[in-house]
JSON list of C-alpha atoms in Angstrom, two decimals:
[
{"chain": "A", "resi": 29, "resn": "GLU", "atom": "CA", "xyz": [115.57, 121.92, 75.15]},
{"chain": "A", "resi": 30, "resn": "GLU", "atom": "CA", "xyz": [116.83, 118.89, 73.83]},
{"chain": "A", "resi": 31, "resn": "GLY", "atom": "CA", "xyz": [113.66, 117.25, 74.16]},
{"chain": "A", "resi": 32, "resn": "ALA", "atom": "CA", "xyz": [113.16, 113.52, 74.52]},
{"chain": "A", "resi": 33, "resn": "CYS", "atom": "CA", "xyz": [116.29, 111.39, 74.17]},
{"chain": "A", "resi": 34, "resn": "MET", "atom": "CA", "xyz": [116.85, 108.30, 72.14]},
{"chain": "A", "resi": 35, "resn": "LYS", "atom": "CA", "xyz": [117.88, 106.61, 75.32]},
{"chain": "A", "resi": 36, "resn": "GLY", "atom": "CA", "xyz": [117.75, 107.39, 78.82]},
{"chain": "A", "resi": 37, "resn": "GLU", "atom": "CA", "xyz": [117.63, 106.16, 82.38]},
{"chain": "A", "resi": 38, "resn": "GLY", "atom": "CA", "xyz": [115.56, 107.60, 85.38]},
{"chain": "A", "resi": 39, "resn": "ARG", "atom": "CA", "xyz": [115.51, 106.88, 89.11]},
{"chain": "A", "resi": 40, "resn": "SER", "atom": "CA", "xyz": [113.21, 107.87, 91.97]},
{"chain": "A", "resi": 41, "resn": "HIS", "atom": "CA", "xyz": [112.74, 106.47, 95.56]},
{"chain": "A", "resi": 42, "resn": "GLY", "atom": "CA", "xyz": [110.12, 105.41, 97.85]},
{"chain": "A", "resi": 43, "resn": "SER", "atom": "CA", "xyz": [108.44, 107.40, 100.56]},
{"chain": "A", "resi": 44, "resn": "ILE", "atom": "CA", "xyz": [105.97, 106.75, 103.54]},
{"chain": "A", "resi": 45, "resn": "THR", "atom": "CA", "xyz": [103.39, 108.66, 104.92]},
{"chain": "A", "resi": 46, "resn": "VAL", "atom": "CA", "xyz": [103.59, 111.25, 107.73]},
{"chain": "A", "resi": 47, "resn": "ILE", "atom": "CA", "xyz": [100.14, 113.19, 107.11]},
{"chain": "A", "resi": 48, "resn": "ASN", "atom": "CA", "xyz": [97.56, 111.14, 105.20]},
{"chain": "A", "resi": 49, "resn": "ALA", "atom": "CA", "xyz": [96.35, 113.55, 102.48]},
{"chain": "A", "resi": 50, "resn": "MET", "atom": "CA", "xyz": [92.83, 111.81, 102.05]},
{"chain": "A", "resi": 51, "resn": "PRO", "atom": "CA", "xyz": [90.89, 113.72, 104.35]},
{"chain": "A", "resi": 52, "resn": "CYS", "atom": "CA", "xyz": [91.49, 117.39, 103.82]},
{"chain": "A", "resi": 53, "resn": "GLY", "atom": "CA", "xyz": [94.11, 117.29, 100.89]},
{"chain": "A", "resi": 54, "resn": "ILE", "atom": "CA", "xyz": [96.98, 118.37, 103.07]},
{"chain": "A", "resi": 55, "resn": "GLY", "atom": "CA", "xyz": [99.56, 115.61, 103.21]},
{"chain": "A", "resi": 56, "resn": "ALA", "atom": "CA", "xyz": [103.24, 115.27, 104.11]},
{"chain": "A", "resi": 57, "resn": "THR", "atom": "CA", "xyz": [105.59, 112.19, 103.27]},
{"chain": "A", "resi": 58, "resn": "MET", "atom": "CA", "xyz": [109.36, 111.43, 104.16]},
{"chain": "A", "resi": 59, "resn": "GLY", "atom": "CA", "xyz": [111.63, 109.86, 101.72]},
{"chain": "A", "resi": 60, "resn": "VAL", "atom": "CA", "xyz": [113.26, 106.26, 102.29]},
{"chain": "A", "resi": 61, "resn": "ASP", "atom": "CA", "xyz": [115.92, 104.75, 100.18]},
{"chain": "A", "resi": 62, "resn": "LEU", "atom": "CA", "xyz": [113.87, 102.31, 98.20]},
{"chain": "A", "resi": 63, "resn": "ASN", "atom": "CA", "xyz": [114.92, 102.49, 94.55]},
{"chain": "A", "resi": 64, "resn": "THR", "atom": "CA", "xyz": [112.62, 102.31, 91.23]},
{"chain": "A", "resi": 65, "resn": "THR", "atom": "CA", "xyz": [114.68, 102.49, 87.74]},
{"chain": "A", "resi": 66, "resn": "ALA", "atom": "CA", "xyz": [113.52, 103.22, 84.68]},
{"chain": "A", "resi": 67, "resn": "THR", "atom": "CA", "xyz": [115.73, 102.73, 81.38]},
{"chain": "A", "resi": 68, "resn": "PHE", "atom": "CA", "xyz": [113.64, 103.92, 78.04]},
{"chain": "A", "resi": 69, "resn": "GLU", "atom": "CA", "xyz": [115.10, 103.43, 74.41]},
{"chain": "A", "resi": 70, "resn": "GLU", "atom": "CA", "xyz": [113.71, 104.01, 71.07]},
{"chain": "A", "resi": 71, "resn": "THR", "atom": "CA", "xyz": [113.33, 101.33, 69.01]},
{"chain": "A", "resi": 72, "resn": "ASP", "atom": "CA", "xyz": [112.19, 100.36, 65.18]},
{"chain": "A", "resi": 73, "resn": "GLY", "atom": "CA", "xyz": [109.96, 97.85, 66.65]},
{"chain": "A", "resi": 74, "resn": "ARG", "atom": "CA", "xyz": [106.69, 98.22, 68.55]},
{"chain": "A", "resi": 75, "resn": "ARG", "atom": "CA", "xyz": [105.91, 100.07, 71.88]},
{"chain": "A", "resi": 76, "resn": "SER", "atom": "CA", "xyz": [106.72, 97.80, 74.72]},
{"chain": "A", "resi": 77, "resn": "VAL", "atom": "CA", "xyz": [106.44, 98.07, 78.63]},
{"chain": "A", "resi": 78, "resn": "THR", "atom": "CA", "xyz": [108.36, 95.51, 80.95]},
{"chain": "A", "resi": 79, "resn": "ILE", "atom": "CA", "xyz": [107.98, 95.63, 84.69]},
{"chain": "A", "resi": 80, "resn": "LEU", "atom": "CA", "xyz": [110.48, 93.26, 86.07]},
{"chain": "A", "resi": 81, "resn": "ASN", "atom": "CA", "xyz": [109.47, 93.46, 89.71]},
{"chain": "A", "resi": 82, "resn": "ASP", "atom": "CA", "xyz": [105.75, 92.36, 88.94]},
{"chain": "A", "resi": 83, "resn": "GLY", "atom": "CA", "xyz": [105.11, 91.16, 85.66]},
{"chain": "A", "resi": 84, "resn": "SER", "atom": "CA", "xyz": [101.43, 91.30, 86.43]},
{"chain": "A", "resi": 85, "resn": "GLU", "atom": "CA", "xyz": [100.93, 94.90, 87.24]},
{"chain": "A", "resi": 86, "resn": "ASP", "atom": "CA", "xyz": [99.05, 96.78, 84.87]},
{"chain": "A", "resi": 87, "resn": "LYS", "atom": "CA", "xyz": [101.12, 98.69, 82.26]},
{"chain": "A", "resi": 88, "resn": "ASN", "atom": "CA", "xyz": [98.65, 101.68, 81.19]},
{"chain": "A", "resi": 89, "resn": "MET", "atom": "CA", "xyz": [100.41, 103.88, 83.60]},
{"chain": "A", "resi": 90, "resn": "ALA", "atom": "CA", "xyz": [103.50, 103.63, 82.20]},
{"chain": "A", "resi": 91, "resn": "ARG", "atom": "CA", "xyz": [102.37, 104.16, 78.42]},
{"chain": "A", "resi": 92, "resn": "ILE", "atom": "CA", "xyz": [100.57, 107.07, 79.80]},
{"chain": "A", "resi": 93, "resn": "CYS", "atom": "CA", "xyz": [103.82, 108.62, 81.31]},
{"chain": "A", "resi": 94, "resn": "VAL", "atom": "CA", "xyz": [105.82, 107.72, 78.23]},
{"chain": "A", "resi": 95, "resn": "SER", "atom": "CA", "xyz": [103.09, 109.72, 75.72]},
{"chain": "A", "resi": 96, "resn": "ARG", "atom": "CA", "xyz": [103.10, 112.63, 78.31]},
{"chain": "A", "resi": 97, "resn": "ALA", "atom": "CA", "xyz": [106.50, 113.06, 78.27]},
{"chain": "A", "resi": 98, "resn": "TYR", "atom": "CA", "xyz": [106.69, 113.34, 74.79]},
{"chain": "A", "resi": 99, "resn": "GLU", "atom": "CA", "xyz": [103.76, 115.82, 74.65]},
{"chain": "A", "resi": 100, "resn": "TYR", "atom": "CA", "xyz": [106.00, 117.91, 77.15]},
{"chain": "A", "resi": 101, "resn": "ALA", "atom": "CA", "xyz": [109.14, 117.63, 75.19]},
{"chain": "A", "resi": 102, "resn": "LYS", "atom": "CA", "xyz": [106.99, 118.83, 72.18]},
{"chain": "A", "resi": 103, "resn": "MET", "atom": "CA", "xyz": [108.11, 115.87, 70.23]},
{"chain": "A", "resi": 104, "resn": "ASP", "atom": "CA", "xyz": [105.88, 112.77, 68.42]},
{"chain": "A", "resi": 105, "resn": "GLU", "atom": "CA", "xyz": [105.91, 109.91, 70.19]},
{"chain": "A", "resi": 106, "resn": "SER", "atom": "CA", "xyz": [108.12, 107.24, 68.59]},
{"chain": "A", "resi": 107, "resn": "ASP", "atom": "CA", "xyz": [106.30, 104.45, 66.90]},
{"chain": "A", "resi": 108, "resn": "GLY", "atom": "CA", "xyz": [108.63, 102.07, 68.69]},
{"chain": "A", "resi": 109, "resn": "TRP", "atom": "CA", "xyz": [110.11, 102.08, 72.32]},
{"chain": "A", "resi": 110, "resn": "ASN", "atom": "CA", "xyz": [111.13, 100.16, 75.04]},
{"chain": "A", "resi": 111, "resn": "LEU", "atom": "CA", "xyz": [110.51, 100.71, 78.75]},
{"chain": "A", "resi": 112, "resn": "VAL", "atom": "CA", "xyz": [111.88, 98.67, 81.63]},
{"chain": "A", "resi": 113, "resn": "THR", "atom": "CA", "xyz": [111.25, 99.36, 85.21]},
{"chain": "A", "resi": 114, "resn": "ASP", "atom": "CA", "xyz": [112.47, 97.56, 88.20]},
{"chain": "A", "resi": 115, "resn": "SER", "atom": "CA", "xyz": [111.61, 98.45, 92.03]},
{"chain": "A", "resi": 116, "resn": "GLU", "atom": "CA", "xyz": [112.36, 97.36, 95.23]},
{"chain": "A", "resi": 117, "resn": "ILE", "atom": "CA", "xyz": [108.95, 98.74, 96.51]},
{"chain": "A", "resi": 118, "resn": "PRO", "atom": "CA", "xyz": [106.07, 96.49, 96.66]},
{"chain": "A", "resi": 119, "resn": "VAL", "atom": "CA", "xyz": [103.13, 97.49, 94.81]},
{"chain": "A", "resi": 120, "resn": "SER", "atom": "CA", "xyz": [99.64, 98.27, 96.23]},
{"chain": "A", "resi": 121, "resn": "ARG", "atom": "CA", "xyz": [100.94, 98.32, 99.76]},
{"chain": "A", "resi": 122, "resn": "GLY", "atom": "CA", "xyz": [100.89, 101.97, 100.52]},
{"chain": "A", "resi": 123, "resn": "LEU", "atom": "CA", "xyz": [104.46, 102.63, 99.73]},
{"chain": "A", "resi": 124, "resn": "LYS", "atom": "CA", "xyz": [104.14, 104.89, 97.13]},
{"chain": "A", "resi": 125, "resn": "SER", "atom": "CA", "xyz": [105.15, 102.66, 94.16]},
{"chain": "A", "resi": 126, "resn": "SER", "atom": "CA", "xyz": [103.00, 104.31, 91.66]},
{"chain": "A", "resi": 127, "resn": "SER", "atom": "CA", "xyz": [104.52, 107.86, 92.29]},
{"chain": "A", "resi": 128, "resn": "CYS", "atom": "CA", "xyz": [107.99, 106.59, 92.26]},
{"chain": "A", "resi": 129, "resn": "ALA", "atom": "CA", "xyz": [107.51, 104.67, 88.98]},
{"chain": "A", "resi": 130, "resn": "CYS", "atom": "CA", "xyz": [105.99, 108.14, 87.46]},
{"chain": "A", "resi": 131, "resn": "ASN", "atom": "CA", "xyz": [108.83, 109.99, 88.23]},
{"chain": "A", "resi": 132, "resn": "ALA", "atom": "CA", "xyz": [111.41, 107.60, 87.15]},
{"chain": "A", "resi": 133, "resn": "ILE", "atom": "CA", "xyz": [109.60, 106.74, 83.76]},
{"chain": "A", "resi": 134, "resn": "VAL", "atom": "CA", "xyz": [109.19, 110.58, 82.90]},
{"chain": "A", "resi": 135, "resn": "PHE", "atom": "CA", "xyz": [112.70, 111.28, 83.69]},
{"chain": "A", "resi": 136, "resn": "SER", "atom": "CA", "xyz": [113.84, 108.25, 81.80]},
{"chain": "A", "resi": 137, "resn": "VAL", "atom": "CA", "xyz": [112.21, 109.72, 78.78]},
{"chain": "A", "resi": 138, "resn": "ILE", "atom": "CA", "xyz": [113.03, 113.55, 79.12]},
{"chain": "A", "resi": 139, "resn": "GLY", "atom": "CA", "xyz": [116.42, 113.43, 80.70]},
{"chain": "A", "resi": 140, "resn": "VAL", "atom": "CA", "xyz": [118.48, 116.16, 82.67]},
{"chain": "A", "resi": 141, "resn": "ASP", "atom": "CA", "xyz": [116.81, 119.29, 81.47]},
{"chain": "A", "resi": 142, "resn": "ILE", "atom": "CA", "xyz": [113.68, 119.30, 83.16]},
{"chain": "A", "resi": 143, "resn": "ASP", "atom": "CA", "xyz": [113.05, 120.95, 86.81]},
{"chain": "A", "resi": 144, "resn": "PRO", "atom": "CA", "xyz": [112.53, 118.25, 89.52]},
{"chain": "A", "resi": 145, "resn": "VAL", "atom": "CA", "xyz": [108.93, 119.76, 90.66]},
{"chain": "A", "resi": 146, "resn": "ASP", "atom": "CA", "xyz": [107.93, 120.20, 87.04]},
{"chain": "A", "resi": 147, "resn": "LEU", "atom": "CA", "xyz": [108.59, 116.39, 86.86]},
{"chain": "A", "resi": 148, "resn": "ILE", "atom": "CA", "xyz": [106.85, 115.58, 89.81]},
{"chain": "A", "resi": 149, "resn": "ARG", "atom": "CA", "xyz": [103.88, 117.60, 88.49]},
{"chain": "A", "resi": 150, "resn": "LEU", "atom": "CA", "xyz": [103.85, 115.99, 85.22]},
{"chain": "A", "resi": 151, "resn": "GLY", "atom": "CA", "xyz": [104.00, 112.32, 86.71]},
{"chain": "A", "resi": 152, "resn": "VAL", "atom": "CA", "xyz": [101.05, 113.10, 89.17]},
{"chain": "A", "resi": 153, "resn": "ASP", "atom": "CA", "xyz": [98.93, 114.41, 85.87]},
{"chain": "A", "resi": 154, "resn": "CYS", "atom": "CA", "xyz": [99.91, 110.65, 84.62]},
{"chain": "A", "resi": 155, "resn": "ALA", "atom": "CA", "xyz": [98.73, 109.15, 87.84]},
{"chain": "A", "resi": 156, "resn": "ARG", "atom": "CA", "xyz": [95.47, 110.97, 87.96]},
{"chain": "A", "resi": 157, "resn": "GLU", "atom": "CA", "xyz": [94.93, 110.13, 84.39]},
{"chain": "A", "resi": 158, "resn": "ALA", "atom": "CA", "xyz": [95.84, 106.42, 84.82]},
{"chain": "A", "resi": 159, "resn": "ARG", "atom": "CA", "xyz": [93.52, 106.52, 88.05]},
{"chain": "A", "resi": 160, "resn": "VAL", "atom": "CA", "xyz": [95.91, 104.93, 90.57]},
{"chain": "A", "resi": 161, "resn": "THR", "atom": "CA", "xyz": [95.53, 107.78, 93.00]},
{"chain": "A", "resi": 162, "resn": "VAL", "atom": "CA", "xyz": [92.75, 108.80, 95.51]},
{"chain": "A", "resi": 163, "resn": "THR", "atom": "CA", "xyz": [94.45, 112.14, 96.63]},
{"chain": "A", "resi": 164, "resn": "GLY", "atom": "CA", "xyz": [96.43, 113.19, 93.41]},
{"chain": "A", "resi": 165, "resn": "SER", "atom": "CA", "xyz": [99.52, 112.20, 95.36]},
{"chain": "A", "resi": 166, "resn": "PHE", "atom": "CA", "xyz": [101.47, 115.16, 94.99]},
{"chain": "A", "resi": 167, "resn": "ASP", "atom": "CA", "xyz": [102.81, 114.71, 98.38]},
{"chain": "A", "resi": 168, "resn": "ASP", "atom": "CA", "xyz": [103.82, 111.14, 97.66]},
{"chain": "A", "resi": 169, "resn": "ALA", "atom": "CA", "xyz": [105.56, 112.23, 94.60]},
{"chain": "A", "resi": 170, "resn": "CYS", "atom": "CA", "xyz": [107.35, 114.98, 96.09]},
{"chain": "A", "resi": 171, "resn": "GLY", "atom": "CA", "xyz": [108.53, 112.50, 98.75]},
{"chain": "A", "resi": 172, "resn": "CYS", "atom": "CA", "xyz": [109.53, 110.16, 96.27]},
{"chain": "A", "resi": 173, "resn": "GLY", "atom": "CA", "xyz": [111.50, 112.74, 94.12]},
{"chain": "A", "resi": 174, "resn": "LEU", "atom": "CA", "xyz": [112.53, 115.03, 96.50]},
{"chain": "A", "resi": 175, "resn": "GLY", "atom": "CA", "xyz": [113.64, 113.31, 99.50]},
{"chain": "A", "resi": 176, "resn": "GLY", "atom": "CA", "xyz": [113.45, 114.64, 103.36]},
{"chain": "A", "resi": 177, "resn": "LEU", "atom": "CA", "xyz": [110.21, 115.67, 104.70]},
{"chain": "A", "resi": 178, "resn": "VAL", "atom": "CA", "xyz": [107.75, 117.34, 102.51]},
{"chain": "A", "resi": 179, "resn": "MET", "atom": "CA", "xyz": [104.35, 118.75, 103.24]},
{"chain": "A", "resi": 180, "resn": "THR", "atom": "CA", "xyz": [101.85, 119.60, 100.23]},
{"chain": "A", "resi": 181, "resn": "ASP", "atom": "CA", "xyz": [98.51, 120.83, 99.55]},
{"chain": "A", "resi": 182, "resn": "ASN", "atom": "CA", "xyz": [97.26, 118.37, 97.08]},
{"chain": "A", "resi": 183, "resn": "ARG", "atom": "CA", "xyz": [94.40, 120.18, 96.19]},
{"chain": "A", "resi": 184, "resn": "ARG", "atom": "CA", "xyz": [96.51, 122.89, 94.75]},
{"chain": "A", "resi": 185, "resn": "ASP", "atom": "CA", "xyz": [99.73, 120.82, 93.72]},
{"chain": "A", "resi": 186, "resn": "GLU", "atom": "CA", "xyz": [101.78, 123.17, 95.98]},
{"chain": "A", "resi": 187, "resn": "ILE", "atom": "CA", "xyz": [104.89, 122.47, 98.31]},
{"chain": "A", "resi": 188, "resn": "LEU", "atom": "CA", "xyz": [103.99, 123.93, 101.68]},
{"chain": "A", "resi": 189, "resn": "ALA", "atom": "CA", "xyz": [107.18, 123.00, 103.54]},
{"chain": "A", "resi": 190, "resn": "ARG", "atom": "CA", "xyz": [110.19, 120.84, 102.91]},
{"chain": "A", "resi": 191, "resn": "SER", "atom": "CA", "xyz": [113.14, 120.22, 105.18]},
{"chain": "A", "resi": 192, "resn": "ASP", "atom": "CA", "xyz": [115.81, 117.64, 105.49]},
{"chain": "A", "resi": 193, "resn": "ILE", "atom": "CA", "xyz": [115.52, 114.99, 108.16]},
{"chain": "A", "resi": 194, "resn": "GLY", "atom": "CA", "xyz": [118.28, 113.10, 110.16]},
{"chain": "A", "resi": 195, "resn": "ASP", "atom": "CA", "xyz": [119.37, 109.63, 109.34]},
{"chain": "A", "resi": 196, "resn": "TYR", "atom": "CA", "xyz": [117.20, 107.29, 110.91]},
{"chain": "A", "resi": 197, "resn": "ASP", "atom": "CA", "xyz": [116.32, 103.37, 110.11]},
{"chain": "A", "resi": 198, "resn": "VAL", "atom": "CA", "xyz": [112.93, 102.61, 108.95]},
{"chain": "A", "resi": 199, "resn": "VAL", "atom": "CA", "xyz": [111.28, 99.42, 109.67]},
{"chain": "A", "resi": 200, "resn": "ILE", "atom": "CA", "xyz": [108.12, 98.60, 107.16]},
{"chain": "A", "resi": 201, "resn": "HIS", "atom": "CA", "xyz": [105.81, 95.52, 108.06]},
{"chain": "A", "resi": 202, "resn": "VAL", "atom": "CA", "xyz": [104.23, 94.48, 104.57]},
{"chain": "A", "resi": 203, "resn": "PRO", "atom": "CA", "xyz": [101.87, 92.09, 105.26]},
{"chain": "A", "resi": 204, "resn": "GLU", "atom": "CA", "xyz": [101.41, 89.50, 102.11]},
{"chain": "A", "resi": 205, "resn": "PHE", "atom": "CA", "xyz": [97.74, 89.91, 101.78]},
{"chain": "A", "resi": 206, "resn": "LYS", "atom": "CA", "xyz": [96.18, 92.34, 104.26]},
{"chain": "A", "resi": 207, "resn": "ILE", "atom": "CA", "xyz": [96.87, 93.43, 107.91]},
{"chain": "A", "resi": 208, "resn": "LYS", "atom": "CA", "xyz": [95.04, 91.38, 110.27]},
{"chain": "A", "resi": 209, "resn": "LYS", "atom": "CA", "xyz": [93.05, 93.11, 113.41]},
{"chain": "A", "resi": 210, "resn": "THR", "atom": "CA", "xyz": [95.45, 91.49, 115.64]},
{"chain": "A", "resi": 211, "resn": "GLY", "atom": "CA", "xyz": [98.30, 93.14, 113.92]},
{"chain": "A", "resi": 212, "resn": "LEU", "atom": "CA", "xyz": [101.07, 95.41, 115.44]},
{"chain": "A", "resi": 213, "resn": "PRO", "atom": "CA", "xyz": [100.26, 97.00, 118.38]},
{"chain": "A", "resi": 214, "resn": "LEU", "atom": "CA", "xyz": [100.87, 100.55, 117.15]},
{"chain": "A", "resi": 215, "resn": "ASP", "atom": "CA", "xyz": [99.62, 101.88, 120.60]},
{"chain": "A", "resi": 216, "resn": "ARG", "atom": "CA", "xyz": [102.93, 100.31, 122.51]},
{"chain": "A", "resi": 217, "resn": "LEU", "atom": "CA", "xyz": [105.44, 101.48, 119.50]},
{"chain": "A", "resi": 218, "resn": "HIS", "atom": "CA", "xyz": [106.73, 104.23, 121.60]},
{"chain": "A", "resi": 219, "resn": "GLU", "atom": "CA", "xyz": [106.87, 102.61, 124.82]},
{"chain": "A", "resi": 220, "resn": "VAL", "atom": "CA", "xyz": [109.65, 100.20, 122.98]},
{"chain": "A", "resi": 221, "resn": "GLY", "atom": "CA", "xyz": [111.45, 103.25, 121.36]},
{"chain": "A", "resi": 222, "resn": "ALA", "atom": "CA", "xyz": [109.72, 104.00, 118.06]},
{"chain": "A", "resi": 223, "resn": "LEU", "atom": "CA", "xyz": [110.23, 107.64, 116.87]},
{"chain": "A", "resi": 224, "resn": "GLY", "atom": "CA", "xyz": [106.97, 107.59, 115.13]},
{"chain": "A", "resi": 225, "resn": "ALA", "atom": "CA", "xyz": [104.75, 104.87, 113.38]},
{"chain": "A", "resi": 226, "resn": "GLY", "atom": "CA", "xyz": [101.56, 104.59, 111.65]},
{"chain": "A", "resi": 227, "resn": "MET", "atom": "CA", "xyz": [99.86, 102.99, 108.34]},
{"chain": "A", "resi": 228, "resn": "SER", "atom": "CA", "xyz": [101.38, 104.30, 104.91]},
{"chain": "A", "resi": 229, "resn": "GLY", "atom": "CA", "xyz": [99.20, 105.63, 102.43]},
{"chain": "A", "resi": 230, "resn": "SER", "atom": "CA", "xyz": [96.01, 103.11, 102.14]},
{"chain": "A", "resi": 231, "resn": "GLY", "atom": "CA", "xyz": [98.09, 100.49, 103.64]},
{"chain": "A", "resi": 232, "resn": "PRO", "atom": "CA", "xyz": [98.50, 97.79, 104.54]},
{"chain": "A", "resi": 233, "resn": "ALA", "atom": "CA", "xyz": [101.90, 98.31, 104.93]},
{"chain": "A", "resi": 234, "resn": "VAL", "atom": "CA", "xyz": [103.03, 99.67, 108.55]},
{"chain": "A", "resi": 235, "resn": "ALA", "atom": "CA", "xyz": [106.00, 102.16, 108.52]},
{"chain": "A", "resi": 236, "resn": "ILE", "atom": "CA", "xyz": [108.32, 102.54, 111.98]},
{"chain": "A", "resi": 237, "resn": "VAL", "atom": "CA", "xyz": [111.01, 105.02, 112.34]},
{"chain": "A", "resi": 238, "resn": "VAL", "atom": "CA", "xyz": [113.67, 104.18, 114.97]},
{"chain": "A", "resi": 239, "resn": "ALA", "atom": "CA", "xyz": [117.17, 105.38, 115.73]},
{"chain": "A", "resi": 240, "resn": "LYS", "atom": "CA", "xyz": [120.01, 104.90, 113.17]},
{"chain": "A", "resi": 241, "resn": "GLY", "atom": "CA", "xyz": [121.12, 101.33, 113.97]},
{"chain": "A", "resi": 242, "resn": "ASP", "atom": "CA", "xyz": [118.09, 99.89, 115.68]},
{"chain": "A", "resi": 243, "resn": "GLY", "atom": "CA", "xyz": [115.73, 98.87, 112.90]},
{"chain": "A", "resi": 244, "resn": "GLU", "atom": "CA", "xyz": [116.83, 94.97, 112.70]},
{"chain": "A", "resi": 245, "resn": "SER", "atom": "CA", "xyz": [116.63, 94.66, 116.43]},
{"chain": "A", "resi": 246, "resn": "PHE", "atom": "CA", "xyz": [113.46, 96.52, 116.61]},
{"chain": "A", "resi": 247, "resn": "ALA", "atom": "CA", "xyz": [111.90, 94.44, 113.85]},
{"chain": "A", "resi": 248, "resn": "LYS", "atom": "CA", "xyz": [112.82, 91.46, 115.62]},
{"chain": "A", "resi": 249, "resn": "ASP", "atom": "CA", "xyz": [111.50, 92.02, 119.19]},
{"chain": "A", "resi": 250, "resn": "LEU", "atom": "CA", "xyz": [108.00, 92.77, 117.14]},
{"chain": "A", "resi": 251, "resn": "GLY", "atom": "CA", "xyz": [108.34, 89.68, 115.66]},
{"chain": "A", "resi": 252, "resn": "ILE", "atom": "CA", "xyz": [108.17, 90.81, 112.26]},
{"chain": "A", "resi": 253, "resn": "VAL", "atom": "CA", "xyz": [108.66, 87.75, 110.20]},
{"chain": "A", "resi": 254, "resn": "PRO", "atom": "CA", "xyz": [111.72, 88.34, 107.24]},
{"chain": "A", "resi": 255, "resn": "GLU", "atom": "CA", "xyz": [109.29, 87.60, 104.40]},
{"chain": "A", "resi": 256, "resn": "GLU", "atom": "CA", "xyz": [107.14, 90.82, 105.65]},
{"chain": "A", "resi": 257, "resn": "LEU", "atom": "CA", "xyz": [109.84, 92.94, 106.33]},
{"chain": "A", "resi": 258, "resn": "ILE", "atom": "CA", "xyz": [111.67, 95.82, 104.63]},
{"chain": "A", "resi": 259, "resn": "LEU", "atom": "CA", "xyz": [114.47, 97.26, 106.52]},
{"chain": "A", "resi": 260, "resn": "THR", "atom": "CA", "xyz": [115.63, 100.66, 104.80]},
{"chain": "A", "resi": 261, "resn": "ARG", "atom": "CA", "xyz": [116.29, 104.12, 105.92]},
{"chain": "A", "resi": 262, "resn": "THR", "atom": "CA", "xyz": [115.47, 107.80, 105.68]},
{"chain": "A", "resi": 263, "resn": "ARG", "atom": "CA", "xyz": [116.60, 109.55, 102.48]},
{"chain": "A", "resi": 264, "resn": "CYS", "atom": "CA", "xyz": [117.57, 113.47, 103.08]},
{"chain": "A", "resi": 265, "resn": "GLY", "atom": "CA", "xyz": [116.67, 115.68, 100.20]},
{"chain": "A", "resi": 266, "resn": "GLU", "atom": "CA", "xyz": [119.07, 116.25, 97.21]}
]
């Protein structure tokens, strides 16, 4: 293996919860087309992390990802490096921003020689070390890194099932702060055409899967205001 790169780029995608792993350790997620990118470069200066989409976000997890990637590549960590991340995924809303970032960062350091599932396991270890995960998030990281529908056993970090899915619109309601008790009428969503709906992760985001092309009108019918709406689509496996 060539090991860590002098300069590299990584990309991963978001995912939404299908089965929450918190109760028993079995979880399932579905990949969605929201991007996170990471650009890494060794420098002569200090070690720096820039999170473009949220400057207030804690940088400890990113630093752990870089260090563990160097360890995986059996190389001494450079005294100077610069990591820049950017994401379409709002943080702390249940949309797997941390798992996605771990995947992208680790890949940006190590490069193309790492097996995708090994990369995901390494990123999960980083998330656990940084204490940004309740369940271990192996299901989240697989949804982000592999796409499609993935079911996992988070207690053993094992993939139980994986399948590609069709092309659907995904309507995501992202409350600015927290979801109100008078929030979306989830019990009525099937009556108006939702194929599936529910809280993603620990929330407060609610993800709703609808037929391709119906997302915009569906969100409008529900009265979701533009500043609390993400309209995306399912992302099939690689």
